[in-house]
Short mmCIF file of C-alpha atoms and ligand atoms in Angstrom, two decimals:
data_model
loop_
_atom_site.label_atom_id
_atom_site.label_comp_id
_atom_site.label_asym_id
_atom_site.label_seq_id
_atom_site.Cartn_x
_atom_site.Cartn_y
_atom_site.Cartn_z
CA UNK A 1 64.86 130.60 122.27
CA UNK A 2 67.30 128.99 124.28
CA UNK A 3 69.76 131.41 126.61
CA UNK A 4 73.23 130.61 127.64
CA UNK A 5 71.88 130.32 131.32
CA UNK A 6 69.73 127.10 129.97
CA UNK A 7 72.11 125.18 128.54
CA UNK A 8 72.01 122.53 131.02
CA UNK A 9 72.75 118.76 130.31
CA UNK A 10 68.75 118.15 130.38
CA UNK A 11 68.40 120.60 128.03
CA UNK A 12 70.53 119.78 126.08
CA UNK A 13 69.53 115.81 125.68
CA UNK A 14 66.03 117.04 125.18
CA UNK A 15 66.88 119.71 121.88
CA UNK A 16 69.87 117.64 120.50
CA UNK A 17 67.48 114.47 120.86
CA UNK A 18 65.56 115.61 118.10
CA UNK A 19 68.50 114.63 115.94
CA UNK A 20 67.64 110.76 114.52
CA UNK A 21 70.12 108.11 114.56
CA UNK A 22 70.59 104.65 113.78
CA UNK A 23 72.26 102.42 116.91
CA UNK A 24 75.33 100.62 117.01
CA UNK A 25 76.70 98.37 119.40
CA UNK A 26 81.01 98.65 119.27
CA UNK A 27 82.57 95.11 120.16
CA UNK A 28 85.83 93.72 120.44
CA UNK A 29 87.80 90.94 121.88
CA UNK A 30 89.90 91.82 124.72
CA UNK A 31 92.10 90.36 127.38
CA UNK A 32 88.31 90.25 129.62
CA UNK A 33 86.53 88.59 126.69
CA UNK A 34 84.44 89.66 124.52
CA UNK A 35 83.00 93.14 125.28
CA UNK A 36 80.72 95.74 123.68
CA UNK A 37 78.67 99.33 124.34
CA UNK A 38 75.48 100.58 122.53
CA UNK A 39 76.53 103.80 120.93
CA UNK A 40 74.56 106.28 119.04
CA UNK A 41 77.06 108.39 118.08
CA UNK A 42 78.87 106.58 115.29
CA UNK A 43 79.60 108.65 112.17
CA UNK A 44 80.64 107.89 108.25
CA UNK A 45 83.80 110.17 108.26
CA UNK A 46 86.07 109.63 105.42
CA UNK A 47 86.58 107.79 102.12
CA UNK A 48 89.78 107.97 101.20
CA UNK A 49 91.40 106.96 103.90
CA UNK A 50 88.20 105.35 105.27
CA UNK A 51 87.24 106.29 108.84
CA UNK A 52 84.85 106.27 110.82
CA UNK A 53 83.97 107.64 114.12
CA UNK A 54 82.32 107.03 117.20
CA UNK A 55 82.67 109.31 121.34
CA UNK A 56 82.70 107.06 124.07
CA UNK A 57 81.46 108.71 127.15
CA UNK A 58 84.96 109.35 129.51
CA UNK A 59 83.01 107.25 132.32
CA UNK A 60 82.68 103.82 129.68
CA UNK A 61 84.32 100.60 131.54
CA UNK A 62 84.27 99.03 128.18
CA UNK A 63 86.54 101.39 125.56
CA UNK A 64 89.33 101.21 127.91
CA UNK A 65 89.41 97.90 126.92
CA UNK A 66 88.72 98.55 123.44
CA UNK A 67 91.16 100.72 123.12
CA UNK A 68 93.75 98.70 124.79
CA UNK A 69 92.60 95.76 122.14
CA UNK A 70 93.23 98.83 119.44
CA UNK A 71 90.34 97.21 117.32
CA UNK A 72 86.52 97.19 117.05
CA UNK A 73 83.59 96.08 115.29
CA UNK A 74 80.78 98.67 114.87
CA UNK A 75 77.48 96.55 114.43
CA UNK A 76 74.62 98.60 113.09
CA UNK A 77 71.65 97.37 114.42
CA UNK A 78 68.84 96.20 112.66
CA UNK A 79 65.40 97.00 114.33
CA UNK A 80 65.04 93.51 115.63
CA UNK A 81 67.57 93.79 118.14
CA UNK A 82 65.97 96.68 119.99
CA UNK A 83 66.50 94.20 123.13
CA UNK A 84 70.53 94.00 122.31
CA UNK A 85 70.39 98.12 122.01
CA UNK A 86 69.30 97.97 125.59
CA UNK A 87 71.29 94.79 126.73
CA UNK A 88 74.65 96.44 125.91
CA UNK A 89 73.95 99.45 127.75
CA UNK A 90 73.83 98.28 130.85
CA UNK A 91 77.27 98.73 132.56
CA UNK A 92 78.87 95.80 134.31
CA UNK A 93 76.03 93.87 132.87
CA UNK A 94 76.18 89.96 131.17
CA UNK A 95 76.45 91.59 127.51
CA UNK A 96 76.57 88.60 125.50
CA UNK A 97 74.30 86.34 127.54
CA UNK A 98 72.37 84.73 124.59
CA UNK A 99 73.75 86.48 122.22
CA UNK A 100 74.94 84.48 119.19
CA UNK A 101 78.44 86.04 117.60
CA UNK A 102 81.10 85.21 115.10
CA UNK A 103 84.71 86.41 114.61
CA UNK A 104 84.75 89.31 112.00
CA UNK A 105 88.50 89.36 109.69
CA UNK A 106 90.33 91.27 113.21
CA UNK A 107 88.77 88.66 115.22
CA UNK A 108 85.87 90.81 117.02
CA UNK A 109 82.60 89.74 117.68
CA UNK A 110 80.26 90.04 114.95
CA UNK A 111 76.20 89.98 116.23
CA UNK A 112 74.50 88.02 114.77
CA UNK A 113 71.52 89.75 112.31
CA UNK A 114 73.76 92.65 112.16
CA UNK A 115 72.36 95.48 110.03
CA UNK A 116 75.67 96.04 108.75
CA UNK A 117 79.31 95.57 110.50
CA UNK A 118 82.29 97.50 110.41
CA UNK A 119 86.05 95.97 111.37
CA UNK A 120 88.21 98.79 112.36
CA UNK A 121 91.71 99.58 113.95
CA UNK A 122 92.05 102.06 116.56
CA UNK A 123 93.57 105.18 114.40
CA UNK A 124 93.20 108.23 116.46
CA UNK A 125 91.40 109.90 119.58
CA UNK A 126 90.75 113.42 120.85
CA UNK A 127 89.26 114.77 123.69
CA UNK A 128 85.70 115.64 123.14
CA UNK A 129 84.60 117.12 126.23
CA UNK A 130 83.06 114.18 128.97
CA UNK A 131 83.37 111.95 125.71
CA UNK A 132 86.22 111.22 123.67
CA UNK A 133 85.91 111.16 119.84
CA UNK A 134 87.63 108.02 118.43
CA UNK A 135 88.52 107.42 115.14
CA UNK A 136 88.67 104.24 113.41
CA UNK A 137 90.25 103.15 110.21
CA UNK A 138 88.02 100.74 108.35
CA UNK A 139 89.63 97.29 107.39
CA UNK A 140 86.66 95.33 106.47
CA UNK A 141 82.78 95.79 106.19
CA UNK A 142 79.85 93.72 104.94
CA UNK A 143 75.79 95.14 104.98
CA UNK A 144 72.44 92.93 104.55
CA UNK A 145 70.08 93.73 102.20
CA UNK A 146 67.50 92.03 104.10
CA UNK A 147 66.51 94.26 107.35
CA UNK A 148 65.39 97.74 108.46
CA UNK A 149 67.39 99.50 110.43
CA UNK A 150 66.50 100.23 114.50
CA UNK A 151 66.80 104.33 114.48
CA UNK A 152 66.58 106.71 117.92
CA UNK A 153 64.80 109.72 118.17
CA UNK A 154 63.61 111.83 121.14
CA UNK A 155 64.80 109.23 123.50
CA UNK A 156 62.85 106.58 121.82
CA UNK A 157 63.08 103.55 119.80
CA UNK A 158 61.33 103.25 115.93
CA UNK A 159 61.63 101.31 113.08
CA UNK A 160 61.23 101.99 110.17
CA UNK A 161 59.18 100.99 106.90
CA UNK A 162 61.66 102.12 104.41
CA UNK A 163 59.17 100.96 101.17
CA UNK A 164 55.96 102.05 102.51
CA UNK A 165 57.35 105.37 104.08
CA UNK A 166 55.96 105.63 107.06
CA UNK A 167 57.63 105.59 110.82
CA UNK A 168 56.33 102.85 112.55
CA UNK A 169 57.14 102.61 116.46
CA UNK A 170 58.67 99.47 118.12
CA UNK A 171 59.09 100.98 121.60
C1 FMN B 1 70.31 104.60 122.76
C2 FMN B 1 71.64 104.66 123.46
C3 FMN B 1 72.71 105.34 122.88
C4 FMN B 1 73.96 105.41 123.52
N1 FMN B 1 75.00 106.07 122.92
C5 FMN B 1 76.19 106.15 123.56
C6 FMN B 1 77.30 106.84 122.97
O1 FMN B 1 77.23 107.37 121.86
N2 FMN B 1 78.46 106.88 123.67
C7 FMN B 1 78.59 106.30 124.90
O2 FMN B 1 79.66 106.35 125.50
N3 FMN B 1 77.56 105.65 125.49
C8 FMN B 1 76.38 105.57 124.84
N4 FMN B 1 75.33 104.92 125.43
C9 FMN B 1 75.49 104.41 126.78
C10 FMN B 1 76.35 103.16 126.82
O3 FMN B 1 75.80 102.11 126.03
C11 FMN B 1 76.48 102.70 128.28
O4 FMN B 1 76.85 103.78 129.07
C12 FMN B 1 77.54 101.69 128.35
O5 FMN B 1 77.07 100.46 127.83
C13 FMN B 1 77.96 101.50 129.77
O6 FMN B 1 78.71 100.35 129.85
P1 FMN B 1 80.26 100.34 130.01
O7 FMN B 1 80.58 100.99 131.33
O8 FMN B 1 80.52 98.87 129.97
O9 FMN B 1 80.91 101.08 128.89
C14 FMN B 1 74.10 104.81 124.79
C15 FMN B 1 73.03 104.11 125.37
C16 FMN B 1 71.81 104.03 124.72
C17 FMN B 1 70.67 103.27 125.36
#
C-alpha cells in the first residue's frame, strides 16, 4: 500500500501508468506555423454541448500558441504512427518534417492516416495543478474505419489486434 510519504512524481507515473490510453497529437495553425504536442491525456467529455478535453503540461512551448490560435485539431493516432507519437514530443523539435497534413474545416493541420480527428475551439481552461485542463468545444470530426489504434500503457507503446483479441507490442 502506498503512504502519503510515497507519493512522489516517480511514483506516481509508475501506478497511474497502469491506466491505458490511446495517443493524440493536438495541432493547430498559429502565427509560428503549424504546431502540435503528443498528448495522452485527451478525454470524451460531453455530448450535448460536445467537449472534449485534453491538460497541457504548464511547461508546453506549444499550447501557448494554441491557445492564442483559440483552435485545435486532436488527431488520434493510429498505431502506424508510433514514430509521429514520438516526433511531436520532442520540444523545440522539426514537428512536421515529413509529415504530410491537410487543413481540417478551422483550418488546422490534419495528419495524415489519422485514426480519427477532432476540430475544436478553445472553450474553457482551469488550472490543473503543473498542467492545465483545457476544454474544447467540438465543431467538426471524421474517424476511419480502416486502422487500429496506437494505445500507451506502462510507459510503453502497443497495438492492438482488435478482431483477434490479443495485445500485440510495436515498441
Ligand atoms: C506518450 C506521451 C504522452 C504525452 N502526454 C502529454 C500530455 O498529456 N500533456 C502534455 O502536456 N504533454 C504530454 N506529453 C509530452 C509532450 O508531447 C511534450 O512535452 C511536448 O511535445 C513538448 O513540446 P512543446 O514544448 O513544444 O509543447 C506526452 C509525451 C508522450 C511521449
Amino acid at each position: 500500500m502506498t503512504k502519503q510519504s510515497d507519493l512522489n512524481p516517480t511514483r506516481l507515473r509508475h501506478v497511474l501508468g497502469h491506466f491505458a490510453t490511446g495517443l493524440t497529437v493536438i495541432t493547430g495553425a498559429t502565427t509560428n506555423g503549424p504546431a502540435g504536442f503528443t498528448c495522452q491525456s485527451f478525454s470524451s467529455l460531453s455530448l450535448e454541448p460536445a467537449l472534449i478535453t485534453f491538460s497541457p503540461a504548464r511547461t508546453s512551448s506549444t499550447w501557448p500558441l494554441l491557445r492564442e490560435a483559440g483552435r485545435f485539431t486532436v488527431n488520434i493516432l493510429p498505431a502506424e504512427h508510433q514514430h509521429l507519437a514520438a516526433q511531436f514530443a520532442r520540444s523545440g523539435a522539426e514537428k512536421f518534417a515529413g509529415v504530410n497534413h491537410w487543413p481540417s474545416p478551422l483550418g488546422n493541420p490534419v495528419l495524415e492516416k489519422s485514426l480519427a480527428w477532432v476540430d475544436c475551439e478553445l472553450h474553457q481552461e482551469y488550472d490543473g495543478g503543473d498542467h492545465t485542463i483545457v476544454v474544447g468545444a467540438v465543431r467538426a470530426l471524421s474517424a476511419r474505419a480502416d486502422a487500429e489504434p496506437l494505445l500507451f500503457y506502462k510507459g510503453s507503446y502497443l497495438g492492438v489486434r482488435s478482431r483477434a483479441g490479443a495485445l500485440e507490442s510495436v515498441a
